[in-house]
Short mmCIF file of N, CA and C in Angstrom, two decimals:
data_model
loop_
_atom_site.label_atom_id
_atom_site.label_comp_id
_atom_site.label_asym_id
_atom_site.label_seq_id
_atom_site.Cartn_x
_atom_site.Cartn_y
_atom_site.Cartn_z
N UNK A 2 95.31 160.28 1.96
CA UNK A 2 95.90 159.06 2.45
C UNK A 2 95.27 157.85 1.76
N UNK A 3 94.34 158.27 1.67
CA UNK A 3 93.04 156.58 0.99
C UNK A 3 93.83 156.73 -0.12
N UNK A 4 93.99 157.63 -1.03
CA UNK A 4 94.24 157.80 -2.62
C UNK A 4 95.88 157.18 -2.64
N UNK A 5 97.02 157.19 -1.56
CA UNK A 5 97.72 156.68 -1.99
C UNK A 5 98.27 155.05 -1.79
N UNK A 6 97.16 154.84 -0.65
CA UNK A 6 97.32 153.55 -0.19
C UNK A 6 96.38 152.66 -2.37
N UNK A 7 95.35 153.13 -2.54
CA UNK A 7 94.67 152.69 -3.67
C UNK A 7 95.80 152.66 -4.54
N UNK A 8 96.30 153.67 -4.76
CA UNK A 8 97.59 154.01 -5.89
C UNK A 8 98.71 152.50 -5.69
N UNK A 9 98.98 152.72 -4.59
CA UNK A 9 100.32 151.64 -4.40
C UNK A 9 99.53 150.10 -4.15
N UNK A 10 98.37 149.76 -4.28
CA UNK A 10 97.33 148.56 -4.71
C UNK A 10 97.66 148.29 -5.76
N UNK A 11 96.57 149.46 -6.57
CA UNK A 11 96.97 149.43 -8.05
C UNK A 11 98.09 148.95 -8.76
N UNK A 12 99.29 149.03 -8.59
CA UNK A 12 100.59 149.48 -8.92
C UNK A 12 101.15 147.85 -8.49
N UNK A 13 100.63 147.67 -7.18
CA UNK A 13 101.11 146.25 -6.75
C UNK A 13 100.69 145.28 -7.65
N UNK A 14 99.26 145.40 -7.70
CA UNK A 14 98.56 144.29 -8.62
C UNK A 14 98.78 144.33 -9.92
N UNK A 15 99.41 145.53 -10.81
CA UNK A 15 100.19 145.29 -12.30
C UNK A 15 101.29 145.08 -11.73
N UNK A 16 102.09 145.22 -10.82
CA UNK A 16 103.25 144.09 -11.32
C UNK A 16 103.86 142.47 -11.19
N UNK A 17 102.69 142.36 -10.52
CA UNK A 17 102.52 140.86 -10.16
C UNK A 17 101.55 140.03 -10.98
N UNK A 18 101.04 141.03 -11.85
CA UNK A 18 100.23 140.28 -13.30
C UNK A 18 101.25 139.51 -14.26
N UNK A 19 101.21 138.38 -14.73
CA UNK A 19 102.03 138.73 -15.91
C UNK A 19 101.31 137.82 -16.87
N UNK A 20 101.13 138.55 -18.47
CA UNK A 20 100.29 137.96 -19.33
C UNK A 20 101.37 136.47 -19.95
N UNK A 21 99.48 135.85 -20.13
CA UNK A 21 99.77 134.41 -20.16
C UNK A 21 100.39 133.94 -21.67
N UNK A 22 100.17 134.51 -22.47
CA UNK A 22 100.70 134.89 -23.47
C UNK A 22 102.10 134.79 -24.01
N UNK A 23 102.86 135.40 -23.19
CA UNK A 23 104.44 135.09 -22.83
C UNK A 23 104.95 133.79 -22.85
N UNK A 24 104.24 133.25 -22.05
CA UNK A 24 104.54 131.50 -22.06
C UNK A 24 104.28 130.60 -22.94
N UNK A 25 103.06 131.23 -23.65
CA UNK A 25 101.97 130.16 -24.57
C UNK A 25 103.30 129.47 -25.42
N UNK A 26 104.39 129.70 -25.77
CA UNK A 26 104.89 128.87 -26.71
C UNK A 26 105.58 127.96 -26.30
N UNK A 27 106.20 128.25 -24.82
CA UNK A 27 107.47 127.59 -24.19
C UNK A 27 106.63 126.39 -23.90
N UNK A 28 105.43 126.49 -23.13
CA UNK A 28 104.99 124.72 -23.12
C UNK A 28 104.45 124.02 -23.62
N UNK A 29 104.87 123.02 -23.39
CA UNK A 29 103.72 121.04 -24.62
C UNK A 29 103.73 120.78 -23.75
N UNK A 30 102.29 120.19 -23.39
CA UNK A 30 102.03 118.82 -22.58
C UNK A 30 102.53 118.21 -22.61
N UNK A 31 103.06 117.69 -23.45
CA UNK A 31 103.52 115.54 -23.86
C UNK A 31 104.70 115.77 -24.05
N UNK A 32 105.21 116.96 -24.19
CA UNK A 32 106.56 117.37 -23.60
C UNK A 32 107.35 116.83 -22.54
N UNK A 33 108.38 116.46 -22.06
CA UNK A 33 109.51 116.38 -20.87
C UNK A 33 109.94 117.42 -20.77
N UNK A 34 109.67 118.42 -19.70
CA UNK A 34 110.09 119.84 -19.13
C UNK A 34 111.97 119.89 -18.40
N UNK A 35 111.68 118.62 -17.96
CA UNK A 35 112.81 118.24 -17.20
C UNK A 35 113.55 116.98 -17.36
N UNK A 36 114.79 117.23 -18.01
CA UNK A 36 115.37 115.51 -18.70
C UNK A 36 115.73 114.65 -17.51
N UNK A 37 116.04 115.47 -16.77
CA UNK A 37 116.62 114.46 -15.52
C UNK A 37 115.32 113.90 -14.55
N UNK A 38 114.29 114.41 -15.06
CA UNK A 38 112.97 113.58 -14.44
C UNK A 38 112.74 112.47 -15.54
N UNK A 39 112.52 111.47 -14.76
CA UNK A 39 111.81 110.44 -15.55
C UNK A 39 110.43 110.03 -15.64
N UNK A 40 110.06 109.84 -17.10
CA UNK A 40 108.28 109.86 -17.01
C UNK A 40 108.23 108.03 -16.96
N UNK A 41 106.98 108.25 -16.07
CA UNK A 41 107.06 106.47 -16.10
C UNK A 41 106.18 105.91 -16.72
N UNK A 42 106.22 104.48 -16.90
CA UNK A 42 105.77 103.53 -18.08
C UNK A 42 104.53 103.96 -18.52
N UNK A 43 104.00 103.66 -17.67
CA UNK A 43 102.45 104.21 -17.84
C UNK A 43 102.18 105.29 -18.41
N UNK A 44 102.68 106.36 -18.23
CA UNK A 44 102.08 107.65 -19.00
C UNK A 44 102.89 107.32 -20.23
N UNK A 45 104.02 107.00 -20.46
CA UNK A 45 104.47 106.96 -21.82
C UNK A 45 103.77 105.81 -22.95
N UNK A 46 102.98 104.55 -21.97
CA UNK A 46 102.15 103.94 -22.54
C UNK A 46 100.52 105.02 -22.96
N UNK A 47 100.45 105.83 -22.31
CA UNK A 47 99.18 106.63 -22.35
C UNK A 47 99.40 107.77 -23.79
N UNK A 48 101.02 108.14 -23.56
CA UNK A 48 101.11 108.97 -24.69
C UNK A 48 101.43 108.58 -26.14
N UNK A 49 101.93 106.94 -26.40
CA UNK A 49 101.61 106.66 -27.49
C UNK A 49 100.44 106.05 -27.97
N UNK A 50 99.64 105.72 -27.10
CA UNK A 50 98.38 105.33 -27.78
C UNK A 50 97.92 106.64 -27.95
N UNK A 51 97.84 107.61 -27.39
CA UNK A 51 97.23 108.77 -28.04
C UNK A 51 97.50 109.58 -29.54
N UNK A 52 99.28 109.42 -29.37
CA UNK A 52 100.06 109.54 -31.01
C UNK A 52 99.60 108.52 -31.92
N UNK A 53 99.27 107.52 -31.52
CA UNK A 53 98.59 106.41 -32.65
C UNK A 53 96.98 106.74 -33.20
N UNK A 54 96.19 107.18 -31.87
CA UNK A 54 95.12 107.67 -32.49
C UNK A 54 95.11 108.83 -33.32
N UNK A 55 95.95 109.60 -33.34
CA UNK A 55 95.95 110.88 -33.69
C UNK A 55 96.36 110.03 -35.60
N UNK A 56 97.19 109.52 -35.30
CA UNK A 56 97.72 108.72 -36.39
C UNK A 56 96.83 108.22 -37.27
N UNK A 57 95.71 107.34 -37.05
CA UNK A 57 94.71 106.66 -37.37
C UNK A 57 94.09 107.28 -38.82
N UNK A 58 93.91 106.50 -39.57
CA UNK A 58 92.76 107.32 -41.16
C UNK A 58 91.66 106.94 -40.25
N UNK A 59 90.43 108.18 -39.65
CA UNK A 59 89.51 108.10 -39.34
C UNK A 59 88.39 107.82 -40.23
N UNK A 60 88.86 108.30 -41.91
CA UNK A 60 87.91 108.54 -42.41
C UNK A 60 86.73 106.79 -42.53
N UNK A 61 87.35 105.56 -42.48
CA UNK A 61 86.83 104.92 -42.57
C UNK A 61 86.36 104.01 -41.72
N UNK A 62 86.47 104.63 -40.27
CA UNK A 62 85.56 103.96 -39.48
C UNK A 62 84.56 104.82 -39.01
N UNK A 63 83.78 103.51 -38.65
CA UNK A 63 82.14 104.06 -38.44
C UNK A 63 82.11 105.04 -36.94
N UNK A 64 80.44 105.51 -36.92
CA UNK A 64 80.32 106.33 -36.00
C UNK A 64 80.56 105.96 -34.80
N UNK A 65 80.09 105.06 -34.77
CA UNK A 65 80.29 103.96 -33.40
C UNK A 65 81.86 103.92 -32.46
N UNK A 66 82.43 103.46 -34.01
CA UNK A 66 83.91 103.08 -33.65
C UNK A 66 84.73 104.55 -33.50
N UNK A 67 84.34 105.57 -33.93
CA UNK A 67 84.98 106.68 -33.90
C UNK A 67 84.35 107.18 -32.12
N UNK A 68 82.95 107.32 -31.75
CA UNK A 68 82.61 107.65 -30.70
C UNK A 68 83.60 106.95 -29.25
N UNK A 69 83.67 105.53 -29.58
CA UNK A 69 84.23 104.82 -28.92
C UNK A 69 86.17 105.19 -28.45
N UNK A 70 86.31 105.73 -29.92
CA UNK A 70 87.73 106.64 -29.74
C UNK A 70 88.03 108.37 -28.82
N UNK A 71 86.77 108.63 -29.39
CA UNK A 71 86.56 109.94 -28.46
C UNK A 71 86.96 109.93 -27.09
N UNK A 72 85.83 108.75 -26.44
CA UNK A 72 86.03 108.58 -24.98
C UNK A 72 87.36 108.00 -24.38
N UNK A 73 87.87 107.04 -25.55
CA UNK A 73 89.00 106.53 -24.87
C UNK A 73 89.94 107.81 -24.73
N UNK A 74 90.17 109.05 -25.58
CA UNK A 74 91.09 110.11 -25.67
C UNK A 74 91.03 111.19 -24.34
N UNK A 75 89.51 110.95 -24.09
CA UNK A 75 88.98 111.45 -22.92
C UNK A 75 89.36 111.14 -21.46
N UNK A 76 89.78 109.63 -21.16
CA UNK A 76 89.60 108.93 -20.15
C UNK A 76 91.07 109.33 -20.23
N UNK A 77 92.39 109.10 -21.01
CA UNK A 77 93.57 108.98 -21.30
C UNK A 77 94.18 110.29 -20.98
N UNK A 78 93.09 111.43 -21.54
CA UNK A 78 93.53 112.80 -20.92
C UNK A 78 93.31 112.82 -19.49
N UNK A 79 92.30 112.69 -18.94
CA UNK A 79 92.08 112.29 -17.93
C UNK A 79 92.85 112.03 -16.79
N UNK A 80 93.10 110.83 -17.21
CA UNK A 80 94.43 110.01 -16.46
C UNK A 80 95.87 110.85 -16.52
N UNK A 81 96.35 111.44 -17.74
CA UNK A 81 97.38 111.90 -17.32
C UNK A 81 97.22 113.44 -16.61
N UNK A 82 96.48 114.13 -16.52
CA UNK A 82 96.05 115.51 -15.90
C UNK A 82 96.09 115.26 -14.38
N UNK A 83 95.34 113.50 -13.68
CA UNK A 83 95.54 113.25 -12.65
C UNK A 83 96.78 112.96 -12.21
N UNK A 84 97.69 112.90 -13.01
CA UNK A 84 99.33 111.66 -12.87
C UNK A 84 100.21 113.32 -12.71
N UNK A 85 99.87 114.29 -12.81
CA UNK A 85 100.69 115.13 -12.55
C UNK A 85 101.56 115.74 -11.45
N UNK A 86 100.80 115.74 -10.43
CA UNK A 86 101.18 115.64 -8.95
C UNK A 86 101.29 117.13 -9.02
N UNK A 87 100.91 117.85 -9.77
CA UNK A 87 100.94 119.68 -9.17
C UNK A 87 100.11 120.23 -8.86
N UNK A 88 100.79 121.65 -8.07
CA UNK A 88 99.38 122.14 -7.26
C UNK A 88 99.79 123.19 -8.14
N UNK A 89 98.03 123.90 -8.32
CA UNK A 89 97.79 124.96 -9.31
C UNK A 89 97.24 125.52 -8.77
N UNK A 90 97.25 126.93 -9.05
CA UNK A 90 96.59 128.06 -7.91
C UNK A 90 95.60 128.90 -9.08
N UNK A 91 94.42 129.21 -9.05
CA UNK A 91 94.34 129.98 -10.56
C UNK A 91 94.01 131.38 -10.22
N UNK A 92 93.92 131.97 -10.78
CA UNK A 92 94.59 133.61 -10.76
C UNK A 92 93.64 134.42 -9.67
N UNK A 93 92.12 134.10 -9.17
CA UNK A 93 91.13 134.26 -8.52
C UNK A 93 92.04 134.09 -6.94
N UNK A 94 92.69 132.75 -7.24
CA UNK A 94 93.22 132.61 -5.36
C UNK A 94 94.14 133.22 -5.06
N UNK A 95 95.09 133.36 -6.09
CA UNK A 95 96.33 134.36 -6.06
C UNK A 95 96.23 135.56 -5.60
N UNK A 96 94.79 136.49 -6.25
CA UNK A 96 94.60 137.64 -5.93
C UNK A 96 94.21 137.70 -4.41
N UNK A 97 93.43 136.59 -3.85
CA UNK A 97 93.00 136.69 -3.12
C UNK A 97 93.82 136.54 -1.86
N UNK A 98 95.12 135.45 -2.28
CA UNK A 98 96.11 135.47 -0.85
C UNK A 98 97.24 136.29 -0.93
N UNK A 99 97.12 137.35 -2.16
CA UNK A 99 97.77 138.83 -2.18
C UNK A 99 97.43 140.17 -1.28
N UNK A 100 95.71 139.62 -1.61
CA UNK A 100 94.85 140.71 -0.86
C UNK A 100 95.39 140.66 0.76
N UNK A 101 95.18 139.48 1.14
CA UNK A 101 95.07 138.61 2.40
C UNK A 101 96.33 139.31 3.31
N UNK A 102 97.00 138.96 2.64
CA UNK A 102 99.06 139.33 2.92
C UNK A 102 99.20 140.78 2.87
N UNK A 103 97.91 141.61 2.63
CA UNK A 103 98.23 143.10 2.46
C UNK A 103 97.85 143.23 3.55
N UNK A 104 96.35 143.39 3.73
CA UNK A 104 95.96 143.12 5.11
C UNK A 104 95.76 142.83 6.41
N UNK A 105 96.72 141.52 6.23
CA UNK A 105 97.35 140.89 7.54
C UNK A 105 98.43 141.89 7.79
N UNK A 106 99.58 141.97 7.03
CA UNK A 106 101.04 142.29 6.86
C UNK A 106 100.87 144.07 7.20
#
């Protein structure tokens, strides 16, 4: 009885895996996922200053002025990672309110 309750665990938890891999191409960040959503000013102000830095001949500014770019790319990522409004579950909690739902259920 133990061996088939483990078996149909097993079996549960590969098919509710699915490698991340699959997806890796379908998304961009700075992408619009959804046309009929609108991104607002602000992040689209956030995402061309970032296309401009990216833009930039670094080679001829100094360390200073380049360090100073770092952080701003930093703060800018930042900001839009917070502007997202989604909830993310990562694969640790998933398992865990799978486990949970076996147990209870």
């Amino acid at each position: 009885m133990k061996k088939i309750t483990f078996y149909l665990m097993v079996m549960l938890m590969s098919l509710t895996i699915v490698p991340n891999q699959l997806f890796a191409a379908e998304k961009n960040p700075t992408a619009v996922s959804n046309p009929a959503k609108e991104v607002p000013a602000e992040v689209k102000v956030m995402l061309n200053r970032l296309d401009e830095i990216k833009a930039m001949d670094k080679s001829e500014l100094s360390s200073v002025e380049k360090r100073e770019l770092r952080k701003e790319v930093r703060t800018i990522k930042k900001e839009l990672k917070s502007s997202g409004n989604g909830v993310y579950l990562s694969v640790g909690a998933i398992i865990i309110i799978i486990l949970l739902l076996i147990l209870l259920l």
